[in-house]
Coordinates of C-alpha atoms in Angstrom, one line a residue:
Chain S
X1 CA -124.3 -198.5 -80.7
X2 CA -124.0 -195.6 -78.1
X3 CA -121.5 -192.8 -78.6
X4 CA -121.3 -189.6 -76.0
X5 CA -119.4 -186.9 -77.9
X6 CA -117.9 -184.1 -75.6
X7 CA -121.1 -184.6 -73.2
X8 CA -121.0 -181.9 -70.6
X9 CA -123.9 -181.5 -68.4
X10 CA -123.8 -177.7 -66.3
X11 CA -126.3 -177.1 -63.4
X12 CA -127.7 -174.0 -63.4
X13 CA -126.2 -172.7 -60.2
X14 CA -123.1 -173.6 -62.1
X15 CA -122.5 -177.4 -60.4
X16 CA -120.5 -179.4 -63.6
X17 CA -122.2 -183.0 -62.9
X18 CA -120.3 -184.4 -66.3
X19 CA -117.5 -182.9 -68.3
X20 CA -116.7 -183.0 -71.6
X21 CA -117.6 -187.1 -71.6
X22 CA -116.7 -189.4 -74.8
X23 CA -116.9 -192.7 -75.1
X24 CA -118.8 -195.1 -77.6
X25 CA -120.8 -198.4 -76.4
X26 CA -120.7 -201.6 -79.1
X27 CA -123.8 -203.3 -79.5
X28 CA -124.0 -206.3 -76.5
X29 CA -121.1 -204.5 -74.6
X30 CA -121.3 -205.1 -71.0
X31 CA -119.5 -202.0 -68.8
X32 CA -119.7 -200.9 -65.5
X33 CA -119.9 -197.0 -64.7
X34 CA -118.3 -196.9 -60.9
X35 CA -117.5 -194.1 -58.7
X36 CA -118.2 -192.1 -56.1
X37 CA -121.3 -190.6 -54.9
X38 CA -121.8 -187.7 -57.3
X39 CA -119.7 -188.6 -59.7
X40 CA -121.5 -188.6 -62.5
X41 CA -122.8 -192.2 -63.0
X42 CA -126.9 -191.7 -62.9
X43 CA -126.4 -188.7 -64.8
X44 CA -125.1 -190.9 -67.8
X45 CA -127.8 -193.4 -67.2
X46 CA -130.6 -190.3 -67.3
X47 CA -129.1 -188.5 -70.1
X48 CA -129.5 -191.8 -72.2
X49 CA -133.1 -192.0 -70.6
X50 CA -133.7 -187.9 -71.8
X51 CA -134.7 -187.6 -68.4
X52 CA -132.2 -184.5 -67.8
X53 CA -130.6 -182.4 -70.7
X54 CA -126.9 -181.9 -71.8
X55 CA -125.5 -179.0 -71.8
X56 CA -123.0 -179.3 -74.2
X57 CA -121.7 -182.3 -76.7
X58 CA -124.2 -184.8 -78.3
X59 CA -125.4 -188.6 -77.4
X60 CA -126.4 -191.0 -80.1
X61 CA -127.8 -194.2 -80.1
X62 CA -128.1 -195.5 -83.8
X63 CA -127.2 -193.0 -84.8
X64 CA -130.1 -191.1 -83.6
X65 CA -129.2 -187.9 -81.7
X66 CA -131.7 -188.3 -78.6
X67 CA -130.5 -185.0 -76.7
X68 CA -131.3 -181.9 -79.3
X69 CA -133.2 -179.3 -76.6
X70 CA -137.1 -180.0 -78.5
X71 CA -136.4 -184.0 -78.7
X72 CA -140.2 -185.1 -79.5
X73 CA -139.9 -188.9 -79.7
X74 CA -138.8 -189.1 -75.7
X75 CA -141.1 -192.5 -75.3
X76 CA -139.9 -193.9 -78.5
X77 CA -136.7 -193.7 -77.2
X78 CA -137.6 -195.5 -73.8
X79 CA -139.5 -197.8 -74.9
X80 CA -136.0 -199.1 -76.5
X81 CA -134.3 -199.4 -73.6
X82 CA -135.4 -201.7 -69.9
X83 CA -134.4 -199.7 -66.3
X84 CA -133.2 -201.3 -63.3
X85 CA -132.8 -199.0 -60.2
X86 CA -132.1 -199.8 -56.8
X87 CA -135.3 -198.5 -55.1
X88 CA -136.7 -201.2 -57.7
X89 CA -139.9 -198.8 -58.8
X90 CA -142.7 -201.6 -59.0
X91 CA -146.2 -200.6 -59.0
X92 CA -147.2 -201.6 -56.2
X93 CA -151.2 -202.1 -56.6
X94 CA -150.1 -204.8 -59.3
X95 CA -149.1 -208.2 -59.1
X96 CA -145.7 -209.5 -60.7
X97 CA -147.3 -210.4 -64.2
X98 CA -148.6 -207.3 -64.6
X99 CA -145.1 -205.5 -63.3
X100 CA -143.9 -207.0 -65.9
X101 CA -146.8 -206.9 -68.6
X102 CA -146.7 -203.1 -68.5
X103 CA -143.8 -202.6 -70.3
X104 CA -145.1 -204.8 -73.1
X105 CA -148.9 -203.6 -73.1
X106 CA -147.2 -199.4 -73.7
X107 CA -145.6 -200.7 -76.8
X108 CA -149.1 -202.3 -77.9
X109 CA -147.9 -206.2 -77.9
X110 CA -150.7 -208.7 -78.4
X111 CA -151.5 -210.2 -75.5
X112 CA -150.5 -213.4 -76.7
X113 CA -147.1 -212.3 -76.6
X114 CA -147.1 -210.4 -74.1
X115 CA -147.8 -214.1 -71.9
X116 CA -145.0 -215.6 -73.7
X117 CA -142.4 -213.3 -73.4
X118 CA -143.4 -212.5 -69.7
X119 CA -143.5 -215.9 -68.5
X120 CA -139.7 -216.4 -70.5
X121 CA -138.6 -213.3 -68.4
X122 CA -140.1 -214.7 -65.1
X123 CA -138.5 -217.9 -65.6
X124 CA -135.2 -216.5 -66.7
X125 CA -135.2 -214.4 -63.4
X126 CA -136.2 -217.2 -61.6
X127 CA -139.5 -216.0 -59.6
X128 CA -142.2 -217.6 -62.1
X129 CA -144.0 -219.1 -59.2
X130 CA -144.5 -215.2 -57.6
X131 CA -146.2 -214.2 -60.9
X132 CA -149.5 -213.3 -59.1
X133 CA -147.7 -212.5 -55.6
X134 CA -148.1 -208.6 -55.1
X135 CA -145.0 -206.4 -54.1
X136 CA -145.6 -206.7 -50.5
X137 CA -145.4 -210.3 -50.6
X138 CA -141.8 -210.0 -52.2
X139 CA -138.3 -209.6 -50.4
X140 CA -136.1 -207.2 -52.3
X141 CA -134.1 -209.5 -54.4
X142 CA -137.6 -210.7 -55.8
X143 CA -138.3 -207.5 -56.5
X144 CA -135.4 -206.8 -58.1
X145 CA -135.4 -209.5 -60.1
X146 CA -139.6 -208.4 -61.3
X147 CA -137.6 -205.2 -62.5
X148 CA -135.2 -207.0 -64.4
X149 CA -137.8 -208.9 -65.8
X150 CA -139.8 -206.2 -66.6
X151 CA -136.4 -204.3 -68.6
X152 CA -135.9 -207.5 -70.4
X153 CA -139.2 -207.9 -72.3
X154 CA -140.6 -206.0 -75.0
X155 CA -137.4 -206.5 -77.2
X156 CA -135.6 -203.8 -75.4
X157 CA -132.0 -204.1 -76.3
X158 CA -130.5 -201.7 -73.9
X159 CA -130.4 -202.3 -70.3
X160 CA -129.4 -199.9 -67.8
X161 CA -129.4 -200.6 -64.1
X162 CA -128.4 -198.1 -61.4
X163 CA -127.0 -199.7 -58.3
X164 CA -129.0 -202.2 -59.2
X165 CA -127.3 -204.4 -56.0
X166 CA -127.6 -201.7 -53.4
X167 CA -130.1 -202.4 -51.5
X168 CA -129.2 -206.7 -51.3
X169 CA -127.7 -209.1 -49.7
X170 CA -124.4 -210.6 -51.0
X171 CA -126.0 -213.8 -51.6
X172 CA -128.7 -211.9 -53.9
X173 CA -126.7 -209.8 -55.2
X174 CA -124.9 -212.8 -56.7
X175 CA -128.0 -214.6 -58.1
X176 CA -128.9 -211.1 -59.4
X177 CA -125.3 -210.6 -61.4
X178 CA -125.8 -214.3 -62.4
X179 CA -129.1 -213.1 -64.6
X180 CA -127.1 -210.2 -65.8
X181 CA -124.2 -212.5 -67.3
X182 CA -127.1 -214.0 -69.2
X183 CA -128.8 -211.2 -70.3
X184 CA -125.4 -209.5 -71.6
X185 CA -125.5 -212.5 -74.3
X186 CA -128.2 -210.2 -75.7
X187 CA -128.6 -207.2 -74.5
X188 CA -126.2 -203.7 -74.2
X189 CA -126.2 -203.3 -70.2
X190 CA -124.7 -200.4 -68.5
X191 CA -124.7 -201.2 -64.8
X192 CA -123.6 -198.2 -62.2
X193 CA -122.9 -199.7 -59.2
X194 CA -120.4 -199.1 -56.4
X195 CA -119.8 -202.8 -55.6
X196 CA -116.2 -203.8 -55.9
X197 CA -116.5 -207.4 -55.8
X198 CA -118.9 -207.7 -58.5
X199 CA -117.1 -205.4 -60.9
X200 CA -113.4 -207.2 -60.0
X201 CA -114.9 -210.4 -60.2
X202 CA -116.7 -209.9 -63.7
X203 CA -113.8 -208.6 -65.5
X204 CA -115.6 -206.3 -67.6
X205 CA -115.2 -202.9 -69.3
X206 CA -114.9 -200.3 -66.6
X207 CA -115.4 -196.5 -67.0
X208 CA -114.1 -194.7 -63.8
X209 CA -116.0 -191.2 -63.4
X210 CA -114.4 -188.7 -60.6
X211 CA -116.1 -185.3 -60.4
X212 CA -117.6 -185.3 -63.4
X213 CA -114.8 -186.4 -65.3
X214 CA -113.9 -190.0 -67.4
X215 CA -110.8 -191.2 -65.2
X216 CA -110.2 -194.4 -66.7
X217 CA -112.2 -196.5 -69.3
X218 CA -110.6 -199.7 -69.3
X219 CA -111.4 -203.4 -71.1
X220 CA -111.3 -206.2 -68.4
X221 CA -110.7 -203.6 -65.9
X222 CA -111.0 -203.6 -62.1
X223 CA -112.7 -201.2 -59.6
X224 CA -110.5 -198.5 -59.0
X225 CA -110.3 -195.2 -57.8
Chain W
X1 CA -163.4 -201.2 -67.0
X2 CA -162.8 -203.8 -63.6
X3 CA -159.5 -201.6 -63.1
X4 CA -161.8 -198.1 -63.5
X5 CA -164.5 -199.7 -60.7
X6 CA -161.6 -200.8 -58.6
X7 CA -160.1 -197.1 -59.2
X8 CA -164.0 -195.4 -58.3
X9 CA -164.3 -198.1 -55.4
X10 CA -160.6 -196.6 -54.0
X11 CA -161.5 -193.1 -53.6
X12 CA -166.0 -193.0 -52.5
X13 CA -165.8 -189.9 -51.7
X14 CA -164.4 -188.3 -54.7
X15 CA -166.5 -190.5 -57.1
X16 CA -169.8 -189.7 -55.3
X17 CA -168.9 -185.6 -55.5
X18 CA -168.2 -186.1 -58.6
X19 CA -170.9 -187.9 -60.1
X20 CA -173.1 -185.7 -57.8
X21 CA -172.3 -182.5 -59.4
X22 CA -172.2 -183.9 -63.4
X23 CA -175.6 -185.7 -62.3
X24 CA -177.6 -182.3 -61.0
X25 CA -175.4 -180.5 -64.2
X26 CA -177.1 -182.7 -66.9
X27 CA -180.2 -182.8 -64.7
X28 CA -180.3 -179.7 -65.1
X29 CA -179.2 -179.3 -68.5
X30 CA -181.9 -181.1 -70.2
X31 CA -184.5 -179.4 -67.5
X32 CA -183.7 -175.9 -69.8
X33 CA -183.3 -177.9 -72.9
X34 CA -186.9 -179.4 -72.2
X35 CA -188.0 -175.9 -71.3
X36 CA -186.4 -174.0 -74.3
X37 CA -187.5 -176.1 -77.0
X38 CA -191.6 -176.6 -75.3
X39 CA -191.5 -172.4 -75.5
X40 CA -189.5 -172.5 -79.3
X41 CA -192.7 -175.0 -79.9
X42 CA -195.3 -172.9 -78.6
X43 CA -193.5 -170.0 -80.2
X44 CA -193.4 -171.5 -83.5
X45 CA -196.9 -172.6 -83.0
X46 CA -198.6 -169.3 -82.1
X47 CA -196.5 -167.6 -85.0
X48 CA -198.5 -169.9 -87.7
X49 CA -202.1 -169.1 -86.4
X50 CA -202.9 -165.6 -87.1
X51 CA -205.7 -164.3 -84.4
X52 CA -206.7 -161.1 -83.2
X53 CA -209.4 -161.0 -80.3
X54 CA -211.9 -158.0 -80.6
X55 CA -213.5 -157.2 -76.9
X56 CA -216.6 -154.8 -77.1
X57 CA -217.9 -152.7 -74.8
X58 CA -220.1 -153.8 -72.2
X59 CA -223.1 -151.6 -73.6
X60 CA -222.2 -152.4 -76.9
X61 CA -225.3 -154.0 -79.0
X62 CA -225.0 -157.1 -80.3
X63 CA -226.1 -155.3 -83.9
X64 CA -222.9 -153.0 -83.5
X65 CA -220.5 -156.1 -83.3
X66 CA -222.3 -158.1 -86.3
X67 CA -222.0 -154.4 -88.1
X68 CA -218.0 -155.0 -87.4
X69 CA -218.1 -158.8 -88.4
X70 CA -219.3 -158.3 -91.9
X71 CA -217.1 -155.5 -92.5
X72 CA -214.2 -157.8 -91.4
X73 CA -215.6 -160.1 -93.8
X74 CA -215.6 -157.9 -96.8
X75 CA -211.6 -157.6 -96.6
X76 CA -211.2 -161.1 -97.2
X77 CA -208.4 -161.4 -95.1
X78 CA -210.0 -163.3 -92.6
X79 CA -210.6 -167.1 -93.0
X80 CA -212.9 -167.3 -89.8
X81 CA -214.7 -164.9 -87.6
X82 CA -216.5 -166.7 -84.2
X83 CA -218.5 -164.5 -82.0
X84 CA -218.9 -164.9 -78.2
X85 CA -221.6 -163.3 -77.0
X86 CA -222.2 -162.8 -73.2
X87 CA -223.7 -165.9 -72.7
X88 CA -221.3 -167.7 -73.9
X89 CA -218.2 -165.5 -72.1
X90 CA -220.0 -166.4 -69.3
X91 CA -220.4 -169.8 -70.0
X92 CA -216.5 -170.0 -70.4
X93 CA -216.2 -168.1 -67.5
X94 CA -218.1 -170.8 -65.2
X95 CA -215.8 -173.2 -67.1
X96 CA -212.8 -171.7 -65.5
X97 CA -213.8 -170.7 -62.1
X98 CA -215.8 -173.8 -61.7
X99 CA -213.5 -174.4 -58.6
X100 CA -214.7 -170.9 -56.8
X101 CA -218.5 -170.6 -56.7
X102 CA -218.1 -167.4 -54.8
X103 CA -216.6 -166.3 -57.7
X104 CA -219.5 -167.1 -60.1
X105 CA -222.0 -166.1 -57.7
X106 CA -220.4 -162.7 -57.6
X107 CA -220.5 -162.5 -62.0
X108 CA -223.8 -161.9 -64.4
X109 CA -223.5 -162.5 -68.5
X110 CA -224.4 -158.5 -68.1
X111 CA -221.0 -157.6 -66.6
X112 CA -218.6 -159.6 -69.3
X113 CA -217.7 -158.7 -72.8
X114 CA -219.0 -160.1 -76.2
X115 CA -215.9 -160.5 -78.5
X116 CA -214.9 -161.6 -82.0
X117 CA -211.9 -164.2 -82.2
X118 CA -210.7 -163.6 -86.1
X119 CA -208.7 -166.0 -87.6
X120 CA -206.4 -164.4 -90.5
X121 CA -205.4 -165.6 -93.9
X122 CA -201.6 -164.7 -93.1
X123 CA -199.8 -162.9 -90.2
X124 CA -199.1 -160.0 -92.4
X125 CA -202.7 -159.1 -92.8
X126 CA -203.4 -158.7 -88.6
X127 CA -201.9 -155.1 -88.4
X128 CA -203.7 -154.0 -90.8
X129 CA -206.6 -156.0 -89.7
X130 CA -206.2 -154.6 -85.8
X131 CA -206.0 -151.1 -87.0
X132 CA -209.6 -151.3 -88.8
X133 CA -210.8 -152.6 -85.3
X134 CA -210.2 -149.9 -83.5
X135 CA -212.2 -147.3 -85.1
X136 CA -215.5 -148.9 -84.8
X137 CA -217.9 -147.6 -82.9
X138 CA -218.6 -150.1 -79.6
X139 CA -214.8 -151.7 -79.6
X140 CA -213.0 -151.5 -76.3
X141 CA -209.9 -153.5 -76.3
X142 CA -208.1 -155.2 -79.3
X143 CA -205.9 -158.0 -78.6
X144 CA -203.8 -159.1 -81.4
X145 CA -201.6 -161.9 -81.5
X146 CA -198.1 -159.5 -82.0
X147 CA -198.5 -158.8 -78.4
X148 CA -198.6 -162.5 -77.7
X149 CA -195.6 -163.3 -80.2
X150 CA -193.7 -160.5 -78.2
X151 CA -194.4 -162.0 -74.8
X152 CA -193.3 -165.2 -76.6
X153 CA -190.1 -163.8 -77.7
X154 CA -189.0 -161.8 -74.7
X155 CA -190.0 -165.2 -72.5
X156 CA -188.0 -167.3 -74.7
X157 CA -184.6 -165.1 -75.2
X158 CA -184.9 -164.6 -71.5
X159 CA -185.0 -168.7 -70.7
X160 CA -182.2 -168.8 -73.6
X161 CA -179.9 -165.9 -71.3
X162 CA -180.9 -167.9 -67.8
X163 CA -180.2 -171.1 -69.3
X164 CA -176.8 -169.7 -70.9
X165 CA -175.6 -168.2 -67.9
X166 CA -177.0 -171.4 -65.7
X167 CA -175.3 -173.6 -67.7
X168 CA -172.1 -171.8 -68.0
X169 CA -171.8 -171.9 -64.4
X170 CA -173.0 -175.6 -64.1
X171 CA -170.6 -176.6 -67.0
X172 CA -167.7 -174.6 -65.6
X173 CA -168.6 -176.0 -61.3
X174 CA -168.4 -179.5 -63.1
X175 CA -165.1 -179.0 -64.7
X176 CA -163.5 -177.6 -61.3
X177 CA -165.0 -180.4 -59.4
X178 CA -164.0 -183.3 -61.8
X179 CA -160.3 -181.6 -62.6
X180 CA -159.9 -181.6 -58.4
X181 CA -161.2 -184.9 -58.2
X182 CA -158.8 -186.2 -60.7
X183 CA -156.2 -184.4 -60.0
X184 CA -156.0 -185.5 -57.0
X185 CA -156.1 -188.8 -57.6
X186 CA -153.1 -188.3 -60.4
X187 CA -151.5 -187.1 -57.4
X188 CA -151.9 -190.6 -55.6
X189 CA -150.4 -192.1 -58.7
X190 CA -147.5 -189.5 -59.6
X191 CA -145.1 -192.3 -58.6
X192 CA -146.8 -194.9 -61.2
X193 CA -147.0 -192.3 -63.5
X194 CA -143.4 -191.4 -63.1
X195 CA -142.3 -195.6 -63.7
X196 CA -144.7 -195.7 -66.8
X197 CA -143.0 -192.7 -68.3
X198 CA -139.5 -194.1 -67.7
X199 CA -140.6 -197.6 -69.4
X200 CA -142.0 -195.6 -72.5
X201 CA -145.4 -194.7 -71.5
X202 CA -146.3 -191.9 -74.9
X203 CA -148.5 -189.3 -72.3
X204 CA -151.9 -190.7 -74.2
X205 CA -151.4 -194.5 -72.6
X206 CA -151.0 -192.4 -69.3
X207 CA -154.3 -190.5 -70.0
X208 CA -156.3 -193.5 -70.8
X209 CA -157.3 -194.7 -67.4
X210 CA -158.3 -191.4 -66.1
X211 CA -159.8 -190.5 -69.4
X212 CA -161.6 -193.9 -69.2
X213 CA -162.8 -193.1 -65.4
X214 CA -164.1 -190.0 -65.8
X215 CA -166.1 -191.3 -69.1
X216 CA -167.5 -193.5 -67.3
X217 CA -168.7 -191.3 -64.6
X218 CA -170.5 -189.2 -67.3
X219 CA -172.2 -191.8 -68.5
X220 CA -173.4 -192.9 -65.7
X221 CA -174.7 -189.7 -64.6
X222 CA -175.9 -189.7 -67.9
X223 CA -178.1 -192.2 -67.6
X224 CA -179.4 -191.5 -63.9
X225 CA -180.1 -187.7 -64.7
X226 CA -182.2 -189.6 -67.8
X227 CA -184.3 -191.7 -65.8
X228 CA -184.8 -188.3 -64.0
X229 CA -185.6 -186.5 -67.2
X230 CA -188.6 -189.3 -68.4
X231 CA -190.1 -189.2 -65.1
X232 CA -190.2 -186.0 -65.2
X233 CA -191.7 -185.8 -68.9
X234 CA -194.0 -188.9 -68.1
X235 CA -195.6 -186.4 -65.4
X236 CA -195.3 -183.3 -67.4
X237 CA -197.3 -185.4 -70.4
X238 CA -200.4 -185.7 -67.8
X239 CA -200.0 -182.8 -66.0
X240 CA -199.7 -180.3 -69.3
X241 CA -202.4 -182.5 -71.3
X242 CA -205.2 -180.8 -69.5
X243 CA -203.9 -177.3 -70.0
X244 CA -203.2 -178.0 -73.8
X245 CA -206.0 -180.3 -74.9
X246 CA -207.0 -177.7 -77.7
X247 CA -203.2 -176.8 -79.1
X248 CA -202.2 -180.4 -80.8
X249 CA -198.7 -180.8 -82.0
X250 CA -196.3 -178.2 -81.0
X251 CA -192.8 -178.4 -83.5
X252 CA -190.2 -176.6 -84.2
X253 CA -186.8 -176.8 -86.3
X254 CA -183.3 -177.7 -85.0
X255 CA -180.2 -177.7 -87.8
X256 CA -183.1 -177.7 -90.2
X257 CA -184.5 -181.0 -89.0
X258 CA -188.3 -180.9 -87.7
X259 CA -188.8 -181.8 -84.6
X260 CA -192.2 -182.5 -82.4
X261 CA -191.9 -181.1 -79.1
X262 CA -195.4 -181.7 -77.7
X263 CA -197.0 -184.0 -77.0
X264 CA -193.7 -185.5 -75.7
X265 CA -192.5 -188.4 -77.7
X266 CA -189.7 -190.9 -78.0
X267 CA -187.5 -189.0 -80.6
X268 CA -187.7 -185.8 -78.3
X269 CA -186.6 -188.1 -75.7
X270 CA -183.6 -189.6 -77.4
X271 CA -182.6 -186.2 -78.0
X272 CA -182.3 -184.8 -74.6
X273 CA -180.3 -188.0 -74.0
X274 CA -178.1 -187.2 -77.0
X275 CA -177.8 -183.9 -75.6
X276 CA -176.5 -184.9 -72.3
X277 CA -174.7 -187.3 -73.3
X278 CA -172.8 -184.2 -75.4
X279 CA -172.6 -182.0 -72.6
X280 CA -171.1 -184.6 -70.4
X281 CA -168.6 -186.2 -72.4
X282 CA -167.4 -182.5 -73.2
X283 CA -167.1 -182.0 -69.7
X284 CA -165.5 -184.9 -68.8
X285 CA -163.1 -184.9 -71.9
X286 CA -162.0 -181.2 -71.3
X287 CA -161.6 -182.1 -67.2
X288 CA -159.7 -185.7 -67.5
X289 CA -157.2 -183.7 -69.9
X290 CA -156.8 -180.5 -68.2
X291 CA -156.2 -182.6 -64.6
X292 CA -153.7 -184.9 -66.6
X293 CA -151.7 -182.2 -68.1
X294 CA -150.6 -181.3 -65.0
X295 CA -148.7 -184.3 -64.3
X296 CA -147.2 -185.0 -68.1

């Protein structure tokens, strides 16, 4: 479980990118953080990623407070949760197994498993015959779907994806929220994204950030501003 | 190890400057590590042979020195006594210069020194030993191994503050080089750096590679700057051999371990290896994490 407790996050030339934030996130809980630009939405994402520090209020996960100012176990904590972005960060020297690989080989996975659970991930994102293309042979929804592979394996329970759609078609972008609706089965996914459609369509739980500020948080909700 | 070739393969022209300057480094290194222990040797070795060298006049009478050998005798401090008369200086003299006839041509038995070479029971006894020397009647010039010991010493702790200073700078050049090298390279990769970080990388699974890379270049220079080393002892061996013939084995002590330093020998060899091989896995450890800390 996820719980934000009064998370306010203060720039220091005095910008308020979140203020006072609450909410809690159940174990396999699909929601969609939408908004406008600057709203707050990848500042939720990197706060649960300890890749930018709160200024106020707490975030746990497990109960596990991961945002005291000398956190220590910072790769512990990501090595929990997969990332999806929408500028798809793939290395791009390496081919699609070992995209994918990576995230397996830092938590020290045999390599035995580390096959299995790659090829799995491939074929769940449908691109096991690219496995040994290289980035530049990709279009971007294959990329994006070797970065969703690559936040699925390693028994990662938390997924969160930043505009994970943005830069595709609405044909991919379809396919690619097809692989989400199977991963939610498992995983806790937090998906940022300014896409009406998908977020309408999906029927989902909906947190509406505005300024900083939680505007709606609503079960089955819509995309509205 | 393919992904640290392919890595070396990527950027020639930082790999070559880099193994270039730890390859003339541990070159170098064991160069003044050869030299220092061969003078600790040679130190140790003229410490344990007690010898004072008695030069007599030129008129002196070959009665006069023998007067001085038995009296050396009768202190029973000495263990040998050898006298060289002329003819015999002369004879060693020819020996030496047997290259410049003018030279001979231009020396007579009449014009060189007869000499006593006294060997000494212990070190202790040659002060004592050179002082009784000097008053006889017919002695010119007493040469007595302190002198010798003292060149010795000053030679050696000079080498040691060269070779400290030398290396300092070698060691430090090195560091600077490699740190560049890699940091520059880190720099190519900040972006890969920055994905492996956000899956979980812990900073030491980020370090590896370049860690790995730069241990590898240190061995490799390792080894080249050894090949260097043995030829260069292999034509030392012949080249020294004539001017040492007489001297045998030259050791000395290092942590309390004995070690034989001349005639050059495989264990001496192994340990300038192991020696390098310290120096530049220190330098490559210390580089690869200063050049990573930057980025983590």
């Amino acid at each position: 479980m996820i719980s934000f407790q009064n998370v306010t996050v203060k720039y220091p030339l005095g910008n308020i990118a979140l203020d006072s934030i609450s909410f809690d996130v159940e174990d396999q809980e699909f929601i969609y953080l939408v908004g406008p630009s600057g709203a707050g939405k990848t500042t939720i994402l990197r706060l649960l990623l300890n890749d930018t520090k709160l200024t106020e209020g707490s975030i746990l996960i497990d109960d596990m407070e991961i945002t005291p100012a000398k956190f220590k176990q910072v790769a512990e904590l990501r090595q929990k949760i997969g990332v999806v972005f929408q500028d798809f960060k793939i290395l791009l020297d390496d081919n699609v197994y070992e995209n994918v690989a990576l995230s397996m080989r830092i938590k020290n996975y045999h390599p035995s498993e580390i096959k299995k659970q790659v090829t799995e991930s491939l074929q769940l994102t449908g691109i096991e015959d690219k496995m040994y293309q290289f980035p530049a042979q990709l279009s971007a929804g294959e990329l994006q779907r070797v970065a969703i592979a690559r936040a699925v394996v390693g028994d990662r329970r938390i997924i969160l994806a930043d505009e994970p759609t943005g830069n595709l078609d609405p044909k991919t972008t379809w396919e690619v929220m097809k692989i989400f609706k199977e991963l939610e089965k498992t995983k806790t996914i937090l998906f940022a994204t300014h896409n009406t459609d998908i977020v309408n369509s999906m029927k989902r739980r909906v947190i509406t950030l505005k300024n900083g500020k939680m505007i709606k948080d609503k079960k089955k909700g819509g995309y509205e501003l | 190890m393919s992904d640290i070739l392919t890595s070396l393969r990527r950027t020639p022209y930082q790999t070559f400057a880099a193994l270039s300057v730890l390859f003339f480094t541990l070159l170098l290194s064991g160069l003044l590590f050869i030299s220092l222990t061969f003078l600790q040797g040679l130190l140790n070795y003229v410490e344990t042979r007690p010898r004072i060298i008695v030069y007599f006049q030129v008129k002196a009478e070959e009665d006069q020195v023998f007067a001085v050998r038995d009296k050396l005798e009768a202190t029973g401090k000495t263990v040998d006594i050898t006298y060289v008369s002329k003819e015999k200086a002369f004879e060693i003299y020819k020996e030496f210069t047997e290259n410049d006839p003018l030279l001979v041509e231009m020396t007579s038995p009449d014009i060189l020194p007869a000499s006593l070479e006294i060997d000494a029971k212990k070190p202790e006894y040659l002060p004592e030993l050179a002082d009784l020397l000097k008053n006889q009647p017919g002695v010119d010039e007493v040469q007595f191994q302190k002198d010798i010991i003292n060149n010795l010493l000053s030679l050696t702790s000079n080498v040691r503050k060269v070779t400290f200073m030398f290396f300092s700078y070698l060691m430090f050049m090195s560091i600077i080089v490699l740190t560049t090298t890699l940091s520059f390279k880190i720099a190519l990769k900040r972006e890969e750096i920055s994905i492996m970080k956000l899956l979980g990388a812990t900073n030491m699974y980020i370090r590896k590679p370049f860690i790995g890379e730069s241990v590898f270049l240190g061995i490799l220079a390792t080894a080249l700057s050894n090949i260097v080393l043995i030829g260069v002892l292999i034509v030392m061996n012949a080249f020294l051999k004539g001017y040492f013939a007489d001297l045998g084995n030259l050791n000395m002590s290092l942590f309390g371990l004995p070690l034989q330093v001349w005639p050059f020998n495989l264990t001496f060899a192994i340990l300038t290896l192991s020696v390098t091989a310290i120096f530049s896995l220190f330098i490559t450890l210390i580089s690869s994490f200063a050049a990573t800390n930057r980025y983590l």
